[in-house]
Coordinates of C-alpha atoms (C1' of nucleotides) in Angstrom, one line a residue:
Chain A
X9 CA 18.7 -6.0 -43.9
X10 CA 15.1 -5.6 -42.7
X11 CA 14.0 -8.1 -39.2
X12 CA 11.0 -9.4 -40.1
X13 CA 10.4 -11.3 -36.6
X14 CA 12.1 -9.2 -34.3
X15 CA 12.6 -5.4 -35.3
X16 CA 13.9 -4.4 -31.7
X17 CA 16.9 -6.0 -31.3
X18 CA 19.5 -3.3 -29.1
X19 CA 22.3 -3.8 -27.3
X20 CA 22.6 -4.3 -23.7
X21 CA 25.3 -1.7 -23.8
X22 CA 23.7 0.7 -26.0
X23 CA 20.5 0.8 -24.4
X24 CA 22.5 1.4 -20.7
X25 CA 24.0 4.6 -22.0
X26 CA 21.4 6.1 -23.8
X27 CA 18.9 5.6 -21.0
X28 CA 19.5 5.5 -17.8
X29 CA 18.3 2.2 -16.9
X30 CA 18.8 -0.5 -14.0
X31 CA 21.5 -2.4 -15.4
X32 CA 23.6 1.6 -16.0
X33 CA 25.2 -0.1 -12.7
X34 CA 27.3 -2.9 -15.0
X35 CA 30.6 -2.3 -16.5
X36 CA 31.1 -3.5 -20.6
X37 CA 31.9 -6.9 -20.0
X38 CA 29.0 -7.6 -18.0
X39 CA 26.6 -6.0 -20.3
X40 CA 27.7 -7.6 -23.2
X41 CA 27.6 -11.0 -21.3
X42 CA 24.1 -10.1 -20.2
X43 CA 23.2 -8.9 -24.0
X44 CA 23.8 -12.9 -25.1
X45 CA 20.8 -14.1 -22.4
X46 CA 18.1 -12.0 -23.3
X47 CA 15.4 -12.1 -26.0
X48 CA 13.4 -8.9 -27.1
X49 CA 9.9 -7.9 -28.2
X50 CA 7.2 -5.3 -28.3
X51 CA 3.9 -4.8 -26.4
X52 CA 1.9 -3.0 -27.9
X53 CA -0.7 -1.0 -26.0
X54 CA -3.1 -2.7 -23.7
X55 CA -1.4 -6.0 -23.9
X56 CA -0.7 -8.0 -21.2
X57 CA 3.1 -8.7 -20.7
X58 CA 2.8 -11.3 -17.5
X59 CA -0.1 -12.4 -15.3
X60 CA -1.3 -12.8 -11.8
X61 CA -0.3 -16.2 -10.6
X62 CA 2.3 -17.3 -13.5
X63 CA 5.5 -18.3 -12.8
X64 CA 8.4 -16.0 -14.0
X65 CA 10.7 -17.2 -16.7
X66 CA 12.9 -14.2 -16.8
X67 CA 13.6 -10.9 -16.0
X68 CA 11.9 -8.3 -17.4
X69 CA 13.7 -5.2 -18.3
X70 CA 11.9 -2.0 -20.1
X71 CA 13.6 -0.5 -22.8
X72 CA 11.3 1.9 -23.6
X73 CA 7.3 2.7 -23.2
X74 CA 5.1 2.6 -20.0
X75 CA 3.5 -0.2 -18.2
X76 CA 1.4 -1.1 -15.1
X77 CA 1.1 -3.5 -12.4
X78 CA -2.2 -3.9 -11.3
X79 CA -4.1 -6.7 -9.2
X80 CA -7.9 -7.0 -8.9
X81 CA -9.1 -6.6 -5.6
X82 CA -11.9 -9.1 -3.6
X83 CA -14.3 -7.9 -5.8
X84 CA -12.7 -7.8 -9.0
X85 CA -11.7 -4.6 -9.0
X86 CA -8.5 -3.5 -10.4
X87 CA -6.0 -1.4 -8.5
X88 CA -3.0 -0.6 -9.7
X89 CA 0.1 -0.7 -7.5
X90 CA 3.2 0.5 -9.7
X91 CA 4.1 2.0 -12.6
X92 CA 6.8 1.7 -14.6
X93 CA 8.9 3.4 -16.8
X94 CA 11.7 2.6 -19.5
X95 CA 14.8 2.0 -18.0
X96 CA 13.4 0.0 -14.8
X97 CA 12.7 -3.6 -14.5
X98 CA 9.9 -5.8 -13.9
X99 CA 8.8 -9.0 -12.1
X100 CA 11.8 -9.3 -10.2
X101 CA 9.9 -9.7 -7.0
X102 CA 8.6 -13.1 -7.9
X103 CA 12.0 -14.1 -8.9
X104 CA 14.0 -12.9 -6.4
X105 CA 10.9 -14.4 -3.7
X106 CA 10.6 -17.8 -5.6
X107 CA 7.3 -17.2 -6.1
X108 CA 3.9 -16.6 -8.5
X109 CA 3.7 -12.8 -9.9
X110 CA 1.1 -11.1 -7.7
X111 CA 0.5 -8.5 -10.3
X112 CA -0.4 -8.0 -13.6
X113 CA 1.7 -6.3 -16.0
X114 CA 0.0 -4.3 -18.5
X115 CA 1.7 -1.9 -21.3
X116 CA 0.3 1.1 -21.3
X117 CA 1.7 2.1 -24.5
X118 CA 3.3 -0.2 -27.3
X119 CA 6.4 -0.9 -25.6
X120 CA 10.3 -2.7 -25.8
X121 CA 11.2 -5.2 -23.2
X122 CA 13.5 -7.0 -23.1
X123 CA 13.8 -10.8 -21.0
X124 CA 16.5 -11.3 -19.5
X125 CA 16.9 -16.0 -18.7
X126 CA 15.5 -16.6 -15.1
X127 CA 18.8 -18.6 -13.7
X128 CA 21.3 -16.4 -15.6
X129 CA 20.3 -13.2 -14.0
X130 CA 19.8 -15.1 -10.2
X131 CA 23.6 -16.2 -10.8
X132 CA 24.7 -13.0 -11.9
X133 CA 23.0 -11.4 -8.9
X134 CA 25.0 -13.8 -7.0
X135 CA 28.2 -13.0 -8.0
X136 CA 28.2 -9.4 -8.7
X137 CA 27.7 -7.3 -5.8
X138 CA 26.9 -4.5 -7.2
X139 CA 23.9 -5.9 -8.6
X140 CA 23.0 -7.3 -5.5
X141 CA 22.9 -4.0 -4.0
X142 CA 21.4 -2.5 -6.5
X143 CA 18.3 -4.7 -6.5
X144 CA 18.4 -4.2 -3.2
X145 CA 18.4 -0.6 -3.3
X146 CA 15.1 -1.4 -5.9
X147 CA 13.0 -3.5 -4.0
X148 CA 13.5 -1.6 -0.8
X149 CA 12.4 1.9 -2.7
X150 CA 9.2 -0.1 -4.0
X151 CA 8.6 -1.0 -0.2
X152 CA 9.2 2.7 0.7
X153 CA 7.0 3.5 -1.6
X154 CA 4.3 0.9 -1.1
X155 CA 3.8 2.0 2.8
X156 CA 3.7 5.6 1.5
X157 CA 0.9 4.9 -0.5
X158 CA -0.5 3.1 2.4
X159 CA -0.6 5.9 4.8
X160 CA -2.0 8.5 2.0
X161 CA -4.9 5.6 1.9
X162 CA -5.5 5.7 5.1
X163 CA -5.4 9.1 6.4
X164 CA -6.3 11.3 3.4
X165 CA -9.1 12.5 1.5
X166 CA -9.8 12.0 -1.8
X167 CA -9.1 15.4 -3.1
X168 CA -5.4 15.0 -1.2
X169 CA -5.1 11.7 -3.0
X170 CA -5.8 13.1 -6.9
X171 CA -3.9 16.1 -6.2
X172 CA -0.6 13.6 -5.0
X173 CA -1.1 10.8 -7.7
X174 CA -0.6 13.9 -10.3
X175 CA 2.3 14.2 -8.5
X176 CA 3.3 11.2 -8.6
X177 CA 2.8 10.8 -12.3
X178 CA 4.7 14.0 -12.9
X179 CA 8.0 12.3 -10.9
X180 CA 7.3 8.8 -12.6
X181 CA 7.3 10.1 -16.3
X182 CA 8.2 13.7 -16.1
X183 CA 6.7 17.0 -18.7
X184 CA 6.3 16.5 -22.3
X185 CA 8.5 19.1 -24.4
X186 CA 6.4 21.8 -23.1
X187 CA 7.7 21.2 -19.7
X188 CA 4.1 21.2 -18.1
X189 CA 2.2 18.9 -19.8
X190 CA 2.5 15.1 -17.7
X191 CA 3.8 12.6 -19.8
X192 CA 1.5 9.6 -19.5
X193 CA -1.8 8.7 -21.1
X194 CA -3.8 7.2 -18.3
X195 CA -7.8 6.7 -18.5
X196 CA -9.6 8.1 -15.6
X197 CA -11.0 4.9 -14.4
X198 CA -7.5 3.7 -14.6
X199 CA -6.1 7.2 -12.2
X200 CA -8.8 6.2 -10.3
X201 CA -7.8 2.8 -9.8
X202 CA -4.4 3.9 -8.5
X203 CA -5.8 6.8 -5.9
X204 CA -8.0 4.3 -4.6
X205 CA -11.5 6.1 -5.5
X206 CA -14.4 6.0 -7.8
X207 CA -14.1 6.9 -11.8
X208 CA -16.3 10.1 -11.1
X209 CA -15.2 11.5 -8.1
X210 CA -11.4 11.2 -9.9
X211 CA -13.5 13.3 -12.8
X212 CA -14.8 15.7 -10.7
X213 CA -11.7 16.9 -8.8
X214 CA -10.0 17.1 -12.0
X215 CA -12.4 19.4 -13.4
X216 CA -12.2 21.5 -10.2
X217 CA -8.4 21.5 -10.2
X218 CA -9.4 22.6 -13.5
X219 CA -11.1 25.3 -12.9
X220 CA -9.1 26.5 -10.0
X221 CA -6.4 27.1 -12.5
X222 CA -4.1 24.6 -10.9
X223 CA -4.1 21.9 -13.5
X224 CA -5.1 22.6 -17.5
X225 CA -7.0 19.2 -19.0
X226 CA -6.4 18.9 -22.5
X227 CA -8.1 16.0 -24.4
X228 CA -6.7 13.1 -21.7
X229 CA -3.8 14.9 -21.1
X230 CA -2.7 16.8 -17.7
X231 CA -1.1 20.2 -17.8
X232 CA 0.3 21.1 -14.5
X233 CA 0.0 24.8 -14.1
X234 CA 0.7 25.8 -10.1
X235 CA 2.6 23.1 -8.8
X236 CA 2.9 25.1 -5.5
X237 CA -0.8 24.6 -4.8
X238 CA -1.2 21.2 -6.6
X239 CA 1.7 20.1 -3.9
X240 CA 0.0 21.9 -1.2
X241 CA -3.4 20.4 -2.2
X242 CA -1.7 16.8 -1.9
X243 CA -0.6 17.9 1.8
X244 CA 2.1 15.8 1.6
X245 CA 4.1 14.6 4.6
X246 CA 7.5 14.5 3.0
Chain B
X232 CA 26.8 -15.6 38.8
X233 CA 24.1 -12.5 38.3
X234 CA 24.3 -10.3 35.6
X235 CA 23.2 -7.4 36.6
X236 CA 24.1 -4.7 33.5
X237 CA 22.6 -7.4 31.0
X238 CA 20.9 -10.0 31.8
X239 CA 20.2 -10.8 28.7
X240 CA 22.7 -12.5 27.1
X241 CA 21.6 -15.1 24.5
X242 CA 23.9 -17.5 21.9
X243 CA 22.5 -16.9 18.6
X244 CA 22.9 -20.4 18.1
X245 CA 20.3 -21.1 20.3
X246 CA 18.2 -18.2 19.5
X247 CA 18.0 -20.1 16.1
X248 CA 17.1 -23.1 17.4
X249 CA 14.7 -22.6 19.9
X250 CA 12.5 -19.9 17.9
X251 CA 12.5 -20.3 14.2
X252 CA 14.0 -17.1 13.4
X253 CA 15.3 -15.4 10.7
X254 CA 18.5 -16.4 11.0
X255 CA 18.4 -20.2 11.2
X256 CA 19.3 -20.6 8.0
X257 CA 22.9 -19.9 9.1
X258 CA 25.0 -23.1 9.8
X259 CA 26.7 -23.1 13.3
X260 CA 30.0 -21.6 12.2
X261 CA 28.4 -18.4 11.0
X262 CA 25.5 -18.4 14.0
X263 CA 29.1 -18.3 16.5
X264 CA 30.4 -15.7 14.2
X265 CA 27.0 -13.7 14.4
X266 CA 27.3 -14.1 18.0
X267 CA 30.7 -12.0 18.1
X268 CA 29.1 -9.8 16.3
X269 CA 26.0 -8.6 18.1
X270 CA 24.8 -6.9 21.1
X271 CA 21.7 -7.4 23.2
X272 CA 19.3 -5.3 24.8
X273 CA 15.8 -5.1 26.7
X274 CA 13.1 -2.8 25.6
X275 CA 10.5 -2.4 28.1
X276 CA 6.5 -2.0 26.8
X277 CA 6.5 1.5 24.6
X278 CA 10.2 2.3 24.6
X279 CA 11.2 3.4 21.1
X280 CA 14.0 0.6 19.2
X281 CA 14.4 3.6 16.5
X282 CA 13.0 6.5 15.3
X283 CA 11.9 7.7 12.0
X284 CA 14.8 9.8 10.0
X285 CA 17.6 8.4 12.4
X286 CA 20.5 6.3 10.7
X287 CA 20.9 2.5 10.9
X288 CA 23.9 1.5 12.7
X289 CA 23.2 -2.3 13.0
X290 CA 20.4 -4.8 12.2
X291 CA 17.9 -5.3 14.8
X292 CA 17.2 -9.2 15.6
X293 CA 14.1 -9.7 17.9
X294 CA 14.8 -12.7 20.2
X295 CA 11.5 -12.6 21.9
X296 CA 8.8 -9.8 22.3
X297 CA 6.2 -7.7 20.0
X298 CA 7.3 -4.3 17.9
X299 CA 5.0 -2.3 16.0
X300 CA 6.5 0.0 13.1
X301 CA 4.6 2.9 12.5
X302 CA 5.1 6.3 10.6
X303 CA 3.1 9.4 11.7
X304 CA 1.2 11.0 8.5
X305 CA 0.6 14.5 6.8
X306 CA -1.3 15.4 10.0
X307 CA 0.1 13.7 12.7
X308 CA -1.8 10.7 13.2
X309 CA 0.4 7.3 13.5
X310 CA -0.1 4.5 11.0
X311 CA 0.8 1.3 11.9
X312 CA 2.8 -0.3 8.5
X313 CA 4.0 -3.9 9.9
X314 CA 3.7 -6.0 13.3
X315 CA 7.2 -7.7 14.0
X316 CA 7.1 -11.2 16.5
X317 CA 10.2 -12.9 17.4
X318 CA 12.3 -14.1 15.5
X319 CA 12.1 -11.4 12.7
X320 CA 14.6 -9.1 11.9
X321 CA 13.9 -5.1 11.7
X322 CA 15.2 -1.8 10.6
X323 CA 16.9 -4.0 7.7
X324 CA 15.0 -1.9 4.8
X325 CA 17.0 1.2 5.5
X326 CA 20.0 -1.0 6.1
X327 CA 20.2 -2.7 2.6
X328 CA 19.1 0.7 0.9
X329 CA 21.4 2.9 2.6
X330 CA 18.8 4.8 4.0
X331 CA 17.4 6.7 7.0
X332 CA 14.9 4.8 8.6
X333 CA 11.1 5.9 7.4
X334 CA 9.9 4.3 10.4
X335 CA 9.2 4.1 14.1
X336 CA 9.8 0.8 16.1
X337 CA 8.1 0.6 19.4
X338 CA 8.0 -2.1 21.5
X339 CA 4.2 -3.6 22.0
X340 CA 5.2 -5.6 25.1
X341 CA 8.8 -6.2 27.0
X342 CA 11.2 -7.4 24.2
X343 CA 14.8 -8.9 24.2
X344 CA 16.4 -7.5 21.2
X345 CA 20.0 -8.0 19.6
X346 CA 21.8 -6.0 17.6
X347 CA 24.4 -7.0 14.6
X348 CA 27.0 -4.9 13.6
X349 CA 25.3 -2.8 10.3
X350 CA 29.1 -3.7 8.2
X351 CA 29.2 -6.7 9.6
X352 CA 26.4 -8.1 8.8
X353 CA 26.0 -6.3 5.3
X354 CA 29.7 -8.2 4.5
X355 CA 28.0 -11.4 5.9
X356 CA 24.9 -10.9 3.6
X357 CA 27.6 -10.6 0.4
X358 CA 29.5 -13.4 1.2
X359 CA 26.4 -15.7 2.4
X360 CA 24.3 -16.6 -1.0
X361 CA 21.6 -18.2 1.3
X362 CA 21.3 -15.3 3.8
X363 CA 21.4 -12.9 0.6
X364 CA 18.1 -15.3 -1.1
X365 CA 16.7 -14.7 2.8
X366 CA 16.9 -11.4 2.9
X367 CA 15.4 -11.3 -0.8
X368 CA 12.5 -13.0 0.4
X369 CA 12.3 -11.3 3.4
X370 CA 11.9 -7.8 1.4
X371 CA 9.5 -9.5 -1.2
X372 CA 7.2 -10.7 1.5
X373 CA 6.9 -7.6 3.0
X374 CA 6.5 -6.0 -0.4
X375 CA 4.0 -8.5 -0.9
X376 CA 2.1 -7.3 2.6
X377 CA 2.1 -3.7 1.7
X378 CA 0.6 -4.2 -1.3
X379 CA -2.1 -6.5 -0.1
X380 CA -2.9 -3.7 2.7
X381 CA -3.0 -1.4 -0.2
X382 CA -5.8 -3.4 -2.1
X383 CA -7.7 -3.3 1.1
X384 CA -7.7 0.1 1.6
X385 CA -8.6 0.8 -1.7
X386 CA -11.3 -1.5 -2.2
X387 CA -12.7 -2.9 1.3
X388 CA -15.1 -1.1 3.6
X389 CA -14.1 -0.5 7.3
X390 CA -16.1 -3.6 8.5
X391 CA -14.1 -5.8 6.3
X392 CA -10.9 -4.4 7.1
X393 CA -11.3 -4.2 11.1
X394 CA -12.2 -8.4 10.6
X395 CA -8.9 -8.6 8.2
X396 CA -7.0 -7.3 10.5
X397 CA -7.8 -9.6 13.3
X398 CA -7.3 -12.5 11.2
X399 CA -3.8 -10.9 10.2
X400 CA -3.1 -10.2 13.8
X401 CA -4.2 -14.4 14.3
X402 CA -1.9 -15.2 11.4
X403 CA 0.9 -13.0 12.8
X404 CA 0.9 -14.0 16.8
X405 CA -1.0 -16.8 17.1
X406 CA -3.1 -18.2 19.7
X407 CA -2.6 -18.4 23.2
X408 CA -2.4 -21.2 24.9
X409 CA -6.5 -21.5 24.8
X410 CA -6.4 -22.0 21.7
X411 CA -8.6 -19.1 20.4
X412 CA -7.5 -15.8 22.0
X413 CA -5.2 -13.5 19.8
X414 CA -1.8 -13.1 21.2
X415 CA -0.8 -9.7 21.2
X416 CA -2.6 -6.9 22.8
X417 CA -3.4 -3.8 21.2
X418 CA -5.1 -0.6 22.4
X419 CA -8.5 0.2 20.0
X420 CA -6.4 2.8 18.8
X421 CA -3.8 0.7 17.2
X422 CA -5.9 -1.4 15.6
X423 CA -7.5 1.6 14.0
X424 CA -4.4 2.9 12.9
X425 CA -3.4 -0.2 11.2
X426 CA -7.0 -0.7 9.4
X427 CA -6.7 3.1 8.9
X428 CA -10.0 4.2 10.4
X429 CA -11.1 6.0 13.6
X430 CA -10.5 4.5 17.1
X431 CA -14.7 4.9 17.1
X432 CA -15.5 3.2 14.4
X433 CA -13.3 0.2 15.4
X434 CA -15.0 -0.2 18.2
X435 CA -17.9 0.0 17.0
X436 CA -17.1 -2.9 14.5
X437 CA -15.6 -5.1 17.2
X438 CA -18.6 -4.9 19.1
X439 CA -20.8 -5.9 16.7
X440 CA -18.7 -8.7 15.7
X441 CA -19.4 -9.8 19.9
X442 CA -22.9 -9.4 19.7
X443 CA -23.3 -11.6 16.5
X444 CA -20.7 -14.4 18.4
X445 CA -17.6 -13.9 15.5
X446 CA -15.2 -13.1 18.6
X447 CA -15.2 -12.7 21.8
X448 CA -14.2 -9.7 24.1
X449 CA -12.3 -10.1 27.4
X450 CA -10.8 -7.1 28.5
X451 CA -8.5 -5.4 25.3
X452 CA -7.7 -9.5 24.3
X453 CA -9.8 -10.8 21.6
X454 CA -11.2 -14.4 21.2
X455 CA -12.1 -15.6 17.7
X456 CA -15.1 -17.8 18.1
X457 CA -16.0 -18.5 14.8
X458 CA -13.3 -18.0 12.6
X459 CA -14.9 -19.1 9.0
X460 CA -17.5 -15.8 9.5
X461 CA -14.7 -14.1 10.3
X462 CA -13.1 -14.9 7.0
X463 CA -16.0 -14.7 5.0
X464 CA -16.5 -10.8 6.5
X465 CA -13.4 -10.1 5.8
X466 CA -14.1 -10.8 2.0
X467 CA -10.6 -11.9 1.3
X468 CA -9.4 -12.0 -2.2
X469 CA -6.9 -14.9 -1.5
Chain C
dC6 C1' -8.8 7.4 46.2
dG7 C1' -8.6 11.4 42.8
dG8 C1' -7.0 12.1 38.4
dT9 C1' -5.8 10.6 33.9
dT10 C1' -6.3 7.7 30.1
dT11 C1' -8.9 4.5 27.4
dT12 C1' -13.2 2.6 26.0
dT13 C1' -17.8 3.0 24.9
dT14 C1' -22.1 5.0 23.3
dG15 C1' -25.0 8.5 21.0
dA16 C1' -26.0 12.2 17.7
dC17 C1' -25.0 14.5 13.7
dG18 C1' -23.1 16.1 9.2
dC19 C1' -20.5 15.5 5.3
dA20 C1' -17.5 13.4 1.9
dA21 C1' -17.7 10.3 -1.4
dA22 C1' -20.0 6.1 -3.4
dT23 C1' -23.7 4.8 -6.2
dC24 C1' -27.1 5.2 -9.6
dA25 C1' -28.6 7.2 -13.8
dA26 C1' -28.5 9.9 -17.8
dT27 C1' -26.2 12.5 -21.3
dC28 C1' -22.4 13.9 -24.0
dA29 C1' -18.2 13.3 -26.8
dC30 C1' -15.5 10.7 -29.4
dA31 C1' -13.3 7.3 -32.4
dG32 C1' -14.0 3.5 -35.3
dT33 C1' -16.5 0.9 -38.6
dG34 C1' -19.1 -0.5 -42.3
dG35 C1' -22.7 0.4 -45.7
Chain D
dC256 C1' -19.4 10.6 -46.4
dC257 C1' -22.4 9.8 -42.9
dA258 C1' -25.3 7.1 -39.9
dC259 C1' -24.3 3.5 -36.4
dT260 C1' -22.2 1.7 -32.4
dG261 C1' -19.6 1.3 -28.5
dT262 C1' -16.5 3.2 -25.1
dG263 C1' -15.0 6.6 -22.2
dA264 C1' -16.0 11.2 -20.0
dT265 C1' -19.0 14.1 -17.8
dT266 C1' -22.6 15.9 -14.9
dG267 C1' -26.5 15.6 -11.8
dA268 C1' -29.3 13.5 -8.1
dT269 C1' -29.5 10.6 -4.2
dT270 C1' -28.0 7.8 -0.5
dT271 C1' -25.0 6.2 3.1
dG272 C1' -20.8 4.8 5.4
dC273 C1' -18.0 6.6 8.4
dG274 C1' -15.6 10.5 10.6
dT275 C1' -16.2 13.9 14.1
dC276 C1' -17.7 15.8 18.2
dA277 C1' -19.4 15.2 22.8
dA278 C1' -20.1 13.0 26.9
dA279 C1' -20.5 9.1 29.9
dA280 C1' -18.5 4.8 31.7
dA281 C1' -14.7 1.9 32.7
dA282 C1' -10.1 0.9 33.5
dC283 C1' -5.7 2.2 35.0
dC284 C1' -2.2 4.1 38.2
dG285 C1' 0.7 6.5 41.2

DNA sequence: CGGTTTTTTGACGCAAATCAATCACAGTGG
DNA sequence: CCACTGTGATTGATTTGCGTCAAAAAACCG
C-alpha cells in the first residue's frame, strides 16, 4: 500500500539500529513505547522546522538530513549556532528549560524528523535514567562546545576561524564516498554566518586555501586535501 | 568555642534560606541530608577552585563570594566564559557529563565555598525529579548565555560589547549599596577577556563612556549613570 | 620608599569590513 | 531553444576599527 499523507513512517527501533542516533541508548521496550508518541514528516530544503520565540510541542528527533539553528543578531543578522545531523535531536533545550526556542531551525536539506509528544518524553526522562544522563551528557557537549566557539571568536583571526569551521564541518557530517570531499552543502554567506565574518572575506580565504593546495573547491562543494595544514591553519587549542 | 581549622561551617539549610541559591529548591529533609554530605572551604582573592583538565570529585556550591571561569586559548591568552555569584553552583558541567573540567575557576574576591560529594549528589539528582528539572535549567540557561555571547562576538563591534558587558556584569552582581556602582571588581584586563578585545581598547571605551556621562569611574569600580544610553549602546537584540 | 604591576595615552599599521561591479549559474517563460 | 531574470559567487578598490607597540603615569605593596 502506497502513504499518501505520510510516506516516512519508520520505526523507533529500526531507525536506532541502523543509525546511530540519541535514543541508540533505549532498550526494545522503550523504543517501541516511544515509537507509539511520535508523529513523522519531511522538510524539505530551506524550510523552516520551528522558530525563534515558539513554544515547543515536542521533541524533535532527526532521522535523516541536515539542519541548522540559527538566530539573527541585533541587526538582523543571522548567525548560526549548531548544526545538526541525522541521528541527534533538536529543541530539547527549550523543553528541558520550560522555555521559548531561541533558535531557528532550518533544514538544510529535505529531511525526516520525527516529534516525539512534549509531556511523554519529560516523563520518560524522568523515570529512565539512562536518558536523563544521556541528555545530560547532550546539553553539556553543546555547552562545551558553545564556549569553544566563543574563545575561537574572540581570540582568532579570520583565516584561523574558516580554516576550523571546515573542520568542524568535516567532524559534523564526515567525507562523501570519496573520503575527502565534506559532506554538507552550505552557501558561503551561510559558512560565513557560522565563523562569524563577512560573505567575501569567507570567499576569499577559500580560494586561497584553494590555491595553497590545502582545500580543492568543486562547484559548492569542499574537498579537503592536507588536513595537516588545514588543522594547523585553524591553530587549534585542543 | 573558636574554630580555628574551619571557620567556616555553614547549615545548608540556611545557606538556602538566607541567599537564594541553587539549592533551595530542596525541602528541609534533603537540605540536612546535603549537609552530611558536603565540605566547606575558604578561597582567598585569586586562589584557583579547579583547574582546566583536572577531574571532578564533588559539586562546588558557592555560599558567598565571586568566581570567574575562564579557559586559556590557542595562544595563551585567558577568556573569561561565565561569572559565578553566590548561591550558584560550579564545576557541575563536567560533573553531569562525566568529563574533565574545560575550565578554570578562580576566585574574584574571598569566597566561602562547599563542596558535595560528586556520587552523592549525582544519586541525589536521580532520585530528586525537582533538583534534576534544576539542573536542566541550570545547563539550558547557561547554554542560553554562551550562545548569546556568541551572537555578540559575531555581530557587535567592541564599543557595543565593552557597554554589554557592563550591563551583564549589573545584571549578574548587582548594585552596591549606592545604588549605582557595579558590585564586583574586575582588573581592565578581565573585562577585556570576557568582551574578547584588548585590555587597550577597553579602556579606551570605558573612558569614553566617562567623558560622555554613561558611567562613572572611581578607582577600578564602575558607576552606571545613565543606564538607558548604556542599553541603547549596547544595541541589544533582546 | 624603590620596585613591580596596572592603567592610561599616543602613534601606527594592518586585517577585515564595506562598497561596488562583474561573473556564473539555474530557472522560467515566450 | 534561447533570451531574461534573479540569486549567489567572485574579484577589486577603498576605508576604518581595532590590535599592537611603546612609553608615561598611577596605583599597589612588601
Amino acid at each position: 500500500m502506497r502513504l499518501n499523507q505520510n510516506e516516512f513512517l519508520p520505526s523507533c527501533a529500526v531507525c536506532a539500529k541502523a543509525t546511530h542516533s540519541f535514543f541508540s541508548i533505549l532498550d526494545k521496550e522503550n523504543l517501541e513505547e516511544l515509537n507509539l508518541n511520535k508523529s513523522c514528516t519531511t522538510f524539505k530544503k530551506g524550510q523552516v522546522i520551528f522558530s525563534e520565540n515558539a513554544l515547543p510541542l515536542g521533541l524533535f528527533c532527526v532521522s535523516n538530513g541536515k539542519i541548522k539553528l540559527s538566530t539573527s543578531g541585533p541587526d538582523g543578522k543571522e548567525q548560526i549556532l549548531r548544526l545538526v545531523k541525522g541521528g541527534d535531536i533538536i529543541g530539547y533545550r527549550s523543553l528541558l528549560s520550560n522555555d521559548r526556542y531561541h533558535c531557528n531551525a532550518i533544514a538544510l536539506e529535505d529531511s525526516n524528523i520525527c516529534i516525539v509528544d512534549k509531556s511523554y518524553f519529560m516523563n520518560l526522562a524522568m523515570r529512565n535514567n539512562k536518558l536523563c544522563f544521556a541528555l545530560f551528557k547532550k546539553i553539556s557537549d553543546d555547552l562545551k562546545t558553545a564556549e569553544d566557539h566563543i574563545v575561537s571568536l574572540s581570540q582568532k583571526n579570520v583565516r584561523e576561524r574558516v580554516a576550523e569551521a571546515l573542520l568542524f564541518l568535516k567532524a559534523t557530517y564526515g567525507y562523501e564516498k570519496d573520503g575527502q570531499t565534506i559532506n554538507v552543502q552550505l552557501s558561503r554567506e551561510e559558512i560565513a554566518d557560522f565563523v562569524g565574518t563577512s560573505t567575501e572575506s569567507t570567499i576569499r580565504l577559500l580560494s586561497e586555501f584553494n590555491t595553497s593546495k590545502i582545500i580543492e573547491l568543486v562547484g559548492k562543494k569542499i574537498k579537503i586535501i592536507n588536513y595537516d595544514k588545514l588543522s594547523k591553519t585553524a591553530n587549534l587549542s585542543y
